[in-house]
GROMACS .gro file of C-alpha atoms in nm:
model
  469
    1MET     CA    1   8.144  -3.599  -6.169
    2ASN     CA    2   7.941  -3.243  -6.111
    3THR     CA    3   7.680  -3.167  -6.288
    4SER     CA    4   7.417  -2.891  -6.174
    5ILE     CA    5   7.085  -2.997  -6.144
    6ASN     CA    6   6.881  -2.773  -6.389
    7PHE     CA    7   6.511  -2.684  -6.365
    8SER     CA    8   6.286  -2.340  -6.290
    9LEU     CA    9   6.240  -2.210  -5.971
   10ASN     CA   10   5.955  -1.872  -5.977
   11GLY     CA   11   6.024  -1.850  -6.366
   12ASN     CA   12   6.424  -1.812  -6.364
   13GLN     CA   13   6.642  -2.087  -6.434
   14GLU     CA   14   6.811  -2.211  -6.154
   15ALA     CA   15   7.132  -2.459  -6.162
   16ALA     CA   16   7.144  -2.623  -5.836
   17ASP     CA   17   7.535  -2.738  -5.764
   18CYS     CA   18   7.456  -2.959  -5.455
   19ARG     CA   19   7.371  -3.348  -5.348
   20ALA     CA   20   7.118  -3.489  -5.523
   21ASP     CA   21   6.990  -3.644  -5.244
   22MET     CA   22   6.899  -3.313  -5.042
   23THR     CA   23   6.534  -3.226  -5.016
   24VAL     CA   24   6.373  -2.977  -5.224
   25LEU     CA   25   6.278  -2.826  -4.831
   26GLU     CA   26   6.673  -2.831  -4.719
   27TRP     CA   27   6.737  -2.626  -5.035
   28LEU     CA   28   6.492  -2.366  -5.031
   29ARG     CA   29   6.528  -2.275  -4.675
   30ILE     CA   30   6.928  -2.314  -4.630
   31GLU     CA   31   7.087  -2.272  -5.002
   32LYS     CA   32   6.796  -2.014  -5.152
   33ARG     CA   33   6.660  -1.874  -4.819
   34LEU     CA   34   6.315  -1.903  -4.917
   35ARG     CA   35   6.136  -1.975  -4.616
   36GLY     CA   36   5.775  -1.939  -4.642
   37SER     CA   37   5.772  -2.355  -4.730
   38LYS     CA   38   5.797  -2.504  -4.332
   39GLU     CA   39   5.923  -2.830  -4.221
   40GLY     CA   40   5.617  -2.961  -3.951
   41CYS     CA   41   5.655  -3.316  -3.987
   42ALA     CA   42   5.908  -3.395  -4.230
   43GLU     CA   43   5.658  -3.728  -4.361
   44GLY     CA   44   5.431  -3.577  -4.594
   45ASP     CA   45   5.122  -3.540  -4.346
   46CYS     CA   46   5.115  -3.205  -4.281
   47GLY     CA   47   5.143  -3.033  -4.589
   48ALA     CA   48   5.329  -2.680  -4.441
   49CYS     CA   49   5.594  -2.748  -4.687
   50SER     CA   50   5.346  -2.772  -4.997
   51VAL     CA   51   5.512  -2.608  -5.353
   52LEU     CA   52   5.410  -2.670  -5.667
   53VAL     CA   53   5.602  -2.917  -5.929
   54ARG     CA   54   5.620  -2.975  -6.245
   55ARG     CA   55   5.817  -3.268  -6.384
   56ALA     CA   56   5.994  -3.272  -6.665
   57ASP     CA   57   5.768  -3.512  -6.849
   58SER     CA   58   5.436  -3.304  -6.795
   59GLU     CA   59   5.305  -2.953  -6.841
   60ASN     CA   60   5.099  -2.909  -6.550
   61TYR     CA   61   5.193  -2.788  -6.203
   62HIS     CA   62   5.111  -3.016  -5.908
   63PRO     CA   63   5.097  -2.971  -5.521
   64ALA     CA   64   5.389  -3.184  -5.355
   65ASN     CA   65   5.567  -3.201  -5.031
   66SER     CA   66   5.865  -3.015  -5.031
   67CYS     CA   67   6.003  -3.225  -4.712
   68ILE     CA   68   6.001  -3.560  -4.890
   69MET     CA   69   6.087  -3.491  -5.233
   70LEU     CA   70   6.465  -3.462  -5.382
   71ILE     CA   71   6.618  -3.196  -5.552
   72GLY     CA   72   6.750  -3.443  -5.787
   73GLN     CA   73   6.414  -3.542  -5.883
   74LEU     CA   74   6.306  -3.179  -5.975
   75ASP     CA   75   6.627  -3.162  -6.279
   76GLY     CA   76   6.439  -3.066  -6.629
   77GLY     CA   77   6.124  -2.945  -6.452
   78ALA     CA   78   5.990  -2.650  -6.255
   79LEU     CA   79   5.926  -2.525  -5.897
   80ILE     CA   80   5.729  -2.215  -5.758
   81THR     CA   81   5.699  -2.161  -5.419
   82VAL     CA   82   5.491  -1.924  -5.207
   83GLU     CA   83   5.734  -1.649  -5.280
   84GLY     CA   84   5.714  -1.702  -5.695
   85LEU     CA   85   5.291  -1.684  -5.628
   86ALA     CA   86   5.374  -1.369  -5.483
   87GLY     CA   87   5.536  -1.220  -5.762
   88LEU     CA   88   5.229  -1.332  -6.035
   89GLY     CA   89   5.073  -0.987  -5.973
   90GLU     CA   90   5.089  -0.663  -5.814
   91GLN     CA   91   4.924  -0.804  -5.494
   92GLY     CA   92   4.996  -1.161  -5.545
   93HIS     CA   93   4.820  -1.500  -5.645
   94ALA     CA   94   4.408  -1.469  -5.639
   95VAL     CA   95   4.462  -1.730  -5.325
   96GLN     CA   96   4.684  -1.528  -5.151
   97ILE     CA   97   4.495  -1.196  -5.169
   98GLU     CA   98   4.182  -1.378  -5.109
   99MET     CA   99   4.318  -1.571  -4.774
  100ALA     CA  100   4.419  -1.202  -4.639
  101LYS     CA  101   4.096  -1.048  -4.725
  102ASN     CA  102   3.906  -1.285  -4.558
  103GLY     CA  103   4.077  -1.359  -4.225
  104SER     CA  104   4.188  -1.712  -4.318
  105SER     CA  105   4.503  -1.712  -4.164
  106GLN     CA  106   4.603  -1.690  -3.792
  107CYS     CA  107   4.910  -1.799  -3.689
  108GLY     CA  108   5.014  -1.831  -4.073
  109PHE     CA  109   5.260  -2.138  -4.016
  110CYS     CA  110   5.028  -2.335  -4.258
  111THR     CA  111   4.930  -2.068  -4.519
  112PRO     CA  112   5.194  -2.108  -4.724
  113GLY     CA  113   5.117  -2.474  -4.817
  114ILE     CA  114   4.758  -2.403  -4.824
  115VAL     CA  115   4.824  -2.082  -5.058
  116CYS     CA  116   5.030  -2.374  -5.295
  117ALA     CA  117   4.751  -2.611  -5.269
  118LEU     CA  118   4.491  -2.429  -5.380
  119SER     CA  119   4.636  -2.252  -5.636
  120GLY     CA  120   4.749  -2.575  -5.789
  121LEU     CA  121   4.388  -2.702  -5.803
  122LEU     CA  122   4.281  -2.356  -5.952
  123ASN     CA  123   4.553  -2.390  -6.256
  124GLU     CA  124   4.396  -2.720  -6.340
  125ASN     CA  125   4.005  -2.638  -6.235
  126SER     CA  126   3.899  -2.259  -6.223
  127ASN     CA  127   3.556  -2.414  -6.129
  128PRO     CA  128   3.587  -2.629  -5.829
  129SER     CA  129   3.339  -2.773  -5.614
  130ASP     CA  130   3.343  -2.777  -5.248
  131SER     CA  131   3.417  -3.154  -5.274
  132ASP     CA  132   3.731  -3.032  -5.524
  133ILE     CA  133   3.837  -2.757  -5.271
  134HIS     CA  134   3.810  -3.006  -4.958
  135ASP     CA  135   4.020  -3.304  -5.163
  136ALA     CA  136   4.290  -3.027  -5.226
  137LEU     CA  137   4.310  -2.972  -4.881
  138ALA     CA  138   4.325  -3.303  -4.748
  139GLY     CA  139   4.713  -3.308  -4.725
  140ASN     CA  140   4.690  -2.955  -4.577
  141LEU     CA  141   4.679  -2.926  -4.152
  142CYS     CA  142   4.575  -2.619  -3.993
  143ARG     CA  143   4.537  -2.604  -3.642
  144CYS     CA  144   4.390  -2.262  -3.559
  145THR     CA  145   4.209  -2.123  -3.824
  146GLY     CA  146   3.946  -2.380  -3.926
  147TYR     CA  147   3.898  -2.465  -4.273
  148ARG     CA  148   3.586  -2.273  -4.351
  149PRO     CA  149   3.718  -1.965  -4.405
  150ILE     CA  150   3.962  -2.094  -4.607
  151VAL     CA  151   3.726  -2.272  -4.811
  152GLU     CA  152   3.563  -1.947  -4.902
  153ALA     CA  153   3.893  -1.826  -4.983
  154ALA     CA  154   3.927  -2.071  -5.265
  155GLN     CA  155   3.570  -1.974  -5.350
  156ALA     CA  156   3.631  -1.601  -5.403
  157ALA     CA  157   3.998  -1.687  -5.573
  158ALA     CA  158   3.784  -1.929  -5.841
  159ARG     CA  159   3.554  -1.643  -5.960
  160THR     CA  160   3.913  -1.406  -6.005
  161VAL     CA  161   4.137  -1.650  -6.118
  162GLY     CA  162   4.170  -1.770  -6.496
  163GLU     CA  163   4.251  -2.133  -6.590
  164SER     CA  164   4.647  -2.201  -6.644
  165SER     CA  165   4.705  -1.906  -6.451
  166LEU     CA  166   5.043  -2.057  -6.345
  167ASP     CA  167   5.390  -2.051  -6.634
  168THR     CA  168   5.365  -2.365  -6.855
  169LYS     CA  169   5.670  -2.327  -7.072
  170ARG     CA  170   5.891  -2.602  -7.141
  171ASP     CA  171   6.217  -2.502  -7.018
  172GLY     CA  172   6.474  -2.775  -7.033
  173GLN     CA  173   6.512  -3.154  -7.047
  174MET     CA  174   6.603  -3.428  -6.786
  175GLN     CA  175   6.966  -3.533  -6.794
  176SER     CA  176   7.108  -3.860  -6.777
  177VAL     CA  177   7.261  -3.785  -6.443
  178ALA     CA  178   7.282  -3.477  -6.222
  179GLY     CA  179   7.429  -3.396  -5.883
  180ASN     CA  180   7.757  -3.310  -5.724
  181GLY     CA  181   8.065  -3.519  -5.680
  182ASP     CA  182   7.876  -3.633  -5.344
  183SER     CA  183   7.549  -3.742  -5.449
  184CYS     CA  184   7.395  -3.798  -5.785
  185VAL     CA  185   7.093  -3.930  -5.979
  186TYR     CA  186   7.033  -4.128  -6.278
  187HIS     CA  187   6.756  -4.067  -6.510
  188PRO     CA  188   6.778  -4.369  -6.727
  189ALA     CA  189   6.544  -4.340  -7.064
  190THR     CA  190   6.493  -4.681  -7.113
  191LEU     CA  191   6.444  -5.023  -6.949
  192GLU     CA  192   6.772  -5.126  -7.084
  193GLU     CA  193   6.952  -4.780  -6.967
  194LEU     CA  194   6.824  -4.912  -6.636
  195HIS     CA  195   6.900  -5.261  -6.589
  196THR     CA  196   7.264  -5.143  -6.761
  197LEU     CA  197   7.294  -4.886  -6.466
  198ARG     CA  198   7.172  -5.133  -6.190
  199LYS     CA  199   7.449  -5.387  -6.272
  200SER     CA  200   7.695  -5.117  -6.294
  201ASN     CA  201   7.599  -4.920  -5.958
  202PRO     CA  202   7.420  -5.215  -5.764
  203ASP     CA  203   7.417  -4.982  -5.478
  204ALA     CA  204   7.213  -4.713  -5.587
  205VAL     CA  205   6.864  -4.665  -5.437
  206LEU     CA  206   6.595  -4.724  -5.690
  207LEU     CA  207   6.323  -4.427  -5.671
  208ALA     CA  208   5.950  -4.411  -5.805
  209GLY     CA  209   5.776  -4.114  -5.611
  210GLY     CA  210   5.983  -4.142  -5.280
  211THR     CA  211   5.708  -4.109  -5.027
  212ASP     CA  212   5.809  -4.390  -4.863
  213SER     CA  213   6.157  -4.435  -4.929
  214ALA     CA  214   6.256  -4.053  -4.959
  215LEU     CA  215   6.146  -4.044  -4.530
  216ALA     CA  216   6.500  -4.234  -4.468
  217VAL     CA  217   6.637  -3.895  -4.615
  218ALA     CA  218   6.423  -3.695  -4.495
  219HIS     CA  219   6.305  -3.810  -4.126
  220ALA     CA  220   6.636  -4.067  -4.015
  221LYS     CA  221   6.890  -3.827  -4.224
  222ALA     CA  222   7.014  -4.085  -4.437
  223ARG     CA  223   7.255  -4.017  -4.729
  224TRP     CA  224   7.261  -4.133  -5.097
  225PRO     CA  225   7.562  -4.129  -5.288
  226GLN     CA  226   7.379  -4.290  -5.568
  227PHE     CA  227   7.013  -4.316  -5.649
  228THR     CA  228   6.830  -4.413  -5.995
  229SER     CA  229   6.493  -4.232  -6.067
  230THR     CA  230   6.244  -4.438  -6.295
  231ARG     CA  231   6.048  -4.110  -6.383
  232ASN     CA  232   6.180  -4.078  -6.726
  233ILE     CA  233   6.158  -4.425  -6.900
  234GLY     CA  234   5.855  -4.408  -7.112
  235ALA     CA  235   5.775  -4.770  -7.053
  236LEU     CA  236   5.678  -4.716  -6.734
  237ARG     CA  237   5.448  -4.430  -6.786
  238ASN     CA  238   5.175  -4.555  -6.968
  239VAL     CA  239   4.850  -4.679  -6.889
  240GLU     CA  240   4.682  -4.895  -7.154
  241ILE     CA  241   4.352  -5.162  -7.203
  242ARG     CA  242   4.522  -5.502  -7.354
  243GLY     CA  243   4.202  -5.749  -7.432
  244ASP     CA  244   4.009  -5.742  -7.093
  245ILE     CA  245   4.313  -5.632  -6.864
  246LEU     CA  246   4.414  -5.264  -6.759
  247CYS     CA  247   4.804  -5.226  -6.780
  248VAL     CA  248   4.956  -4.963  -6.556
  249GLY     CA  249   5.311  -4.885  -6.586
  250GLY     CA  250   5.534  -4.893  -6.286
  251ALA     CA  251   5.612  -4.541  -6.240
  252VAL     CA  252   5.283  -4.421  -6.322
  253THR     CA  253   5.125  -4.211  -6.012
  254TRP     CA  254   4.846  -4.212  -5.832
  255GLN     CA  255   4.692  -3.931  -5.928
  256GLU     CA  256   4.741  -4.062  -6.285
  257PHE     CA  257   4.574  -4.376  -6.224
  258LEU     CA  258   4.299  -4.212  -6.017
  259PRO     CA  259   4.062  -4.163  -6.332
  260PHE     CA  260   4.083  -4.496  -6.434
  261ALA     CA  261   4.028  -4.607  -6.072
  262GLN     CA  262   3.697  -4.363  -6.089
  263GLN     CA  263   3.580  -4.486  -6.428
  264TYR     CA  264   3.631  -4.887  -6.370
  265TRP     CA  265   3.614  -4.914  -5.987
  266PRO     CA  266   3.440  -4.605  -5.820
  267GLY     CA  267   3.499  -4.753  -5.426
  268PHE     CA  268   3.875  -4.765  -5.530
  269ALA     CA  269   3.918  -4.420  -5.640
  270THR     CA  270   3.735  -4.329  -5.307
  271LEU     CA  271   3.991  -4.523  -5.128
  272ILE     CA  272   4.270  -4.359  -5.318
  273ARG     CA  273   4.176  -4.071  -5.201
  274ARG     CA  274   4.150  -4.121  -4.876
  275PHE     CA  275   4.501  -4.271  -4.837
  276GLY     CA  276   4.655  -4.024  -4.994
  277SER     CA  277   4.662  -3.640  -5.045
  278VAL     CA  278   4.708  -3.477  -5.404
  279HIS     CA  279   5.071  -3.377  -5.321
  280ILE     CA  280   5.102  -3.726  -5.223
  281ARG     CA  281   4.912  -3.933  -5.516
  282SER     CA  282   5.110  -3.707  -5.779
  283MET     CA  283   5.461  -3.827  -5.619
  284GLY     CA  284   5.372  -4.195  -5.500
  285THR     CA  285   5.334  -4.477  -5.743
  286LEU     CA  286   5.161  -4.828  -5.802
  287ALA     CA  287   5.484  -5.005  -5.829
  288GLY     CA  288   5.625  -4.832  -5.499
  289ASN     CA  289   5.331  -4.896  -5.281
  290LEU     CA  290   5.374  -5.259  -5.388
  291ALA     CA  291   5.743  -5.293  -5.371
  292THR     CA  292   5.715  -5.184  -5.019
  293ALA     CA  293   5.520  -5.493  -4.922
  294SER     CA  294   5.429  -5.298  -4.618
  295PRO     CA  295   5.134  -5.515  -4.443
  296ILE     CA  296   4.904  -5.170  -4.395
  297GLY     CA  297   4.959  -5.027  -4.776
  298ASP     CA  298   4.588  -4.962  -4.870
  299GLY     CA  299   4.678  -5.052  -5.260
  300ALA     CA  300   4.753  -5.433  -5.175
  301PRO     CA  301   4.401  -5.533  -5.068
  302ALA     CA  302   4.225  -5.380  -5.341
  303LEU     CA  303   4.417  -5.504  -5.629
  304LEU     CA  304   4.440  -5.858  -5.444
  305ALA     CA  305   4.068  -5.901  -5.443
  306LEU     CA  306   4.054  -5.751  -5.813
  307GLY     CA  307   4.286  -6.051  -5.878
  308ALA     CA  308   4.620  -5.808  -6.023
  309LYS     CA  309   4.946  -5.953  -6.139
  310VAL     CA  310   5.266  -5.779  -6.137
  311VAL     CA  311   5.495  -5.775  -6.422
  312LEU     CA  312   5.884  -5.771  -6.312
  313SER     CA  313   6.149  -5.680  -6.568
  314GLY     CA  314   6.499  -5.791  -6.545
  315PRO     CA  315   6.811  -5.817  -6.766
  316ASP     CA  316   6.723  -6.167  -6.881
  317GLY     CA  317   6.360  -6.056  -6.964
  318ASN     CA  318   6.014  -6.030  -6.791
  319ARG     CA  319   5.810  -6.267  -6.544
  320GLU     CA  320   5.454  -6.242  -6.393
  321VAL     CA  321   5.376  -6.306  -6.068
  322ASP     CA  322   5.017  -6.317  -5.927
  323LEU     CA  323   4.967  -6.058  -5.636
  324ASN     CA  324   4.875  -6.326  -5.392
  325ALA     CA  325   5.228  -6.498  -5.417
  326PHE     CA  326   5.381  -6.178  -5.479
  327PHE     CA  327   5.405  -6.118  -5.060
  328THR     CA  328   5.653  -6.370  -4.899
  329GLY     CA  329   5.708  -6.198  -4.577
  330TYR     CA  330   5.696  -5.919  -4.369
  331ARG     CA  331   5.857  -5.615  -4.604
  332GLN     CA  332   5.940  -5.876  -4.821
  333ALA     CA  333   5.832  -5.958  -5.184
  334ASP     CA  334   5.896  -6.189  -5.487
  335ILE     CA  335   6.125  -5.936  -5.656
  336ARG     CA  336   6.510  -6.032  -5.752
  337ASP     CA  337   6.768  -5.757  -5.666
  338ASP     CA  338   6.820  -5.697  -6.069
  339GLU     CA  339   6.409  -5.684  -6.100
  340ILE     CA  340   6.180  -5.378  -6.104
  341ILE     CA  341   5.792  -5.370  -6.103
  342SER     CA  342   5.728  -5.256  -6.484
  343SER     CA  343   5.346  -5.283  -6.485
  344ILE     CA  344   5.042  -5.430  -6.268
  345CYS     CA  345   4.838  -5.571  -6.469
  346VAL     CA  346   4.405  -5.571  -6.364
  347PRO     CA  347   4.108  -5.738  -6.504
  348LEU     CA  348   3.852  -5.525  -6.608
  349PRO     CA  349   3.527  -5.553  -6.470
  350LYS     CA  350   3.239  -5.782  -6.619
  351PRO     CA  351   2.888  -5.712  -6.560
  352ASP     CA  352   2.775  -5.975  -6.345
  353GLU     CA  353   3.069  -5.831  -6.076
  354ILE     CA  354   3.041  -5.694  -5.732
  355PHE     CA  355   3.356  -5.543  -5.554
  356SER     CA  356   3.357  -5.292  -5.242
  357VAL     CA  357   3.661  -5.191  -5.034
  358TYR     CA  358   3.650  -5.041  -4.689
  359LYS     CA  359   3.938  -4.892  -4.503
  360VAL     CA  360   3.846  -4.820  -4.126
  361SER     CA  361   4.092  -4.578  -3.953
  362LYS     CA  362   4.094  -4.344  -3.672
  363ARG     CA  363   4.088  -4.033  -3.910
  364TYR     CA  364   3.885  -3.995  -4.247
  365ASP     CA  365   4.179  -3.891  -4.469
  366GLN     CA  366   4.522  -3.964  -4.495
  367ASP     CA  367   4.548  -4.162  -4.182
  368ILE     CA  368   4.690  -4.531  -4.141
  369SER     CA  369   4.417  -4.810  -4.151
  370THR     CA  370   4.326  -5.017  -3.858
  371VAL     CA  371   4.209  -5.232  -4.091
  372CYS     CA  372   4.170  -5.245  -4.467
  373GLY     CA  373   3.929  -5.500  -4.649
  374ALA     CA  374   3.840  -5.529  -5.030
  375PHE     CA  375   3.549  -5.800  -5.152
  376TRP     CA  376   3.507  -5.911  -5.478
  377GLY     CA  377   3.260  -6.158  -5.633
  378VAL     CA  378   3.083  -6.304  -5.927
  379LEU     CA  379   2.701  -6.323  -5.901
  380GLU     CA  380   2.461  -6.558  -6.102
  381ASP     CA  381   2.146  -6.577  -6.028
  382GLY     CA  382   2.200  -6.526  -5.686
  383GLN     CA  383   2.438  -6.740  -5.657
  384MET     CA  384   2.846  -6.677  -5.565
  385SER     CA  385   2.987  -6.846  -5.833
  386ASP     CA  386   3.374  -6.692  -5.747
  387CYS     CA  387   3.528  -6.437  -5.513
  388ARG     CA  388   3.847  -6.308  -5.332
  389ILE     CA  389   3.841  -6.155  -5.009
  390ALA     CA  390   4.154  -5.971  -4.910
  391PHE     CA  391   4.269  -5.755  -4.599
  392GLY     CA  392   4.551  -5.586  -4.490
  393GLY     CA  393   4.651  -5.483  -4.111
  394MET     CA  394   4.537  -5.828  -4.035
  395ALA     CA  395   4.885  -6.024  -4.105
  396ALA     CA  396   5.256  -5.952  -4.155
  397THR     CA  397   5.126  -5.941  -4.533
  398PRO     CA  398   4.841  -5.803  -4.722
  399ILE     CA  399   4.626  -6.131  -4.707
  400ARG     CA  400   4.361  -6.306  -4.903
  401VAL     CA  401   4.129  -6.536  -4.678
  402PRO     CA  402   4.083  -6.863  -4.924
  403SER     CA  403   3.889  -7.014  -4.621
  404ALA     CA  404   3.596  -6.755  -4.651
  405GLU     CA  405   3.619  -6.749  -5.028
  406ALA     CA  406   3.566  -7.133  -5.027
  407ALA     CA  407   3.259  -7.075  -4.774
  408MET     CA  408   3.110  -6.861  -5.054
  409ILE     CA  409   3.161  -6.972  -5.354
  410GLY     CA  410   2.891  -7.208  -5.498
  411LYS     CA  411   2.656  -7.137  -5.246
  412LYS     CA  412   2.372  -6.843  -5.222
  413TRP     CA  413   2.476  -6.511  -5.141
  414ASP     CA  414   2.264  -6.466  -4.831
  415ASN     CA  415   2.339  -6.450  -4.473
  416GLU     CA  416   2.390  -6.790  -4.459
  417SER     CA  417   2.716  -6.791  -4.640
  418CYS     CA  418   2.779  -6.475  -4.530
  419GLU     CA  419   2.753  -6.574  -4.175
  420SER     CA  420   3.013  -6.883  -4.254
  421ALA     CA  421   3.262  -6.649  -4.439
  422ARG     CA  422   3.270  -6.386  -4.164
  423GLN     CA  423   3.349  -6.704  -3.885
  424ALA     CA  424   3.603  -6.822  -4.131
  425ILE     CA  425   3.772  -6.491  -4.120
  426GLU     CA  426   3.754  -6.446  -3.728
  427ALA     CA  427   3.925  -6.842  -3.735
  428GLN     CA  428   4.173  -6.778  -4.033
  429LEU     CA  429   4.321  -6.431  -3.932
  430SER     CA  430   4.545  -6.349  -3.611
  431PRO     CA  431   4.604  -5.991  -3.593
  432MET     CA  432   4.823  -5.784  -3.349
  433THR     CA  433   4.753  -5.539  -3.101
  434ASP     CA  434   4.943  -5.192  -3.140
  435PHE     CA  435   4.752  -4.833  -3.083
  436ARG     CA  436   4.542  -4.840  -3.359
  437GLY     CA  437   4.327  -5.154  -3.245
  438SER     CA  438   4.376  -5.440  -3.026
  439ALA     CA  439   4.356  -5.773  -3.203
  440ASP     CA  440   3.998  -5.863  -3.104
  441TYR     CA  441   3.881  -5.547  -3.245
  442ARG     CA  442   4.069  -5.593  -3.591
  443SER     CA  443   3.927  -5.903  -3.592
  444ARG     CA  444   3.548  -5.794  -3.515
  445VAL     CA  445   3.592  -5.537  -3.783
  446ALA     CA  446   3.725  -5.744  -4.080
  447ALA     CA  447   3.463  -6.014  -3.952
  448ASN     CA  448   3.161  -5.742  -3.971
  449LEU     CA  449   3.250  -5.623  -4.292
  450MET     CA  450   3.178  -5.938  -4.462
  451VAL     CA  451   2.825  -5.829  -4.320
  452ARG     CA  452   2.835  -5.476  -4.476
  453PHE     CA  453   2.967  -5.640  -4.870
  454LEU     CA  454   2.631  -5.839  -4.812
  455LYS     CA  455   2.409  -5.560  -4.729
  456GLU     CA  456   2.531  -5.344  -4.999
  457THR     CA  457   2.560  -5.597  -5.274
  458ALA     CA  458   2.303  -5.864  -5.229
  459GLY     CA  459   1.919  -5.858  -5.412
  460SER     CA  460   2.106  -5.529  -5.572
  461GLU     CA  461   1.928  -5.439  -5.917
  462GLU     CA  462   2.239  -5.290  -6.047
  463PRO     CA  463   2.493  -5.515  -6.237
  464MET     CA  464   2.763  -5.375  -6.000
  465GLN     CA  465   2.776  -5.204  -5.693
  466VAL     CA  466   3.112  -5.061  -5.566
  467MET     CA  467   3.140  -4.885  -5.272
  468ALA     CA  468   3.380  -4.740  -4.969
  469LEU     CA  469   3.340  -4.693  -4.641
   0.00000   0.00000   0.00000
């Protein structure tokens, strides 16, 4: 089997005859000699590799880390590099012009990625606020210039560039299979096709966004003879309300989920912006974040506290698992080899509920949590009638703390019940010591987050308070 991977590259149709598991960055720099995009970390953290991508099922470009994106994922879509932006006008894209005029670059290593990130922002938002600009740049590291002149260039470019300045015409459709004989990617269109493929190709890697899984290729130089993408499965691409439940499809990205989080759980939205840049949020999925069963995955504590359930789809049908029972051990979850997470279902908030989530890390943006704590409760006449408390970074899995919950339920929400819950947290959890924090530090932080939750919610006149550290 040898089927070229077809997509648009800087406005021209491309048929890449290569391994489907080749990273986009490797292909650009080696095969196409387009070397504006750089490799800094090979983990999707520094943004030097940033490009603009439009997936086959989308009309909009978004920044992406080409170092952890596999070229098979581009099939049917479009890619713009910094070289492509330079060809959009006599002097290049407005961001490039203003970066040069304002002296916003020194060594230049990071500049192509910054240009791509800001161009993607202005393509969707021609009048961004400073906060929008900062969010767009959160995934791009600049070591020498500093961000003030970069932000100034973005502001100046916004005054000259029109919305939708990037080409959005449709170029092609995603193929069912693409790649050369050494590595191919399957793009099933339905769950039935996916289950059939997995039965006939049990060794094929299952890939949603790949922001974690693709590190094996980008960083560890693994090779995948076959992998299966969930991106083209319509049943996994929906976010819908079913009664009082919000159901998020297994291939929905964090960026696509973000508006819903902002509407219903603003503190969760703040957390999402912190643990993933736009580049990562536009690729990574909620389902992938949970399926890795990482003890420090920031999505899990919030979803545990909110009472989420996962719906697992297999060849014999669906089954629903409470997220609290989903994590069975370190990097282990209650999901069979022939199952996938088809959706995550979260109860919508009610007026008497309170919810807060806090992330404590050495760096505010894009850093691994030392402790992540999430707190949900139902307050009725000042009394806690129900609650859920969850933590990440405190055990081998994301974990709830039933002893602390029991110390609060049925009690007045005050210093006394809070202190009982705080002591229960310290007694039940035995975190590890690593370079992010000692066990004693983690225990103290986790317990003291309980106090912050009290201070932010007790006696509030608002029906619902949602905050994030």
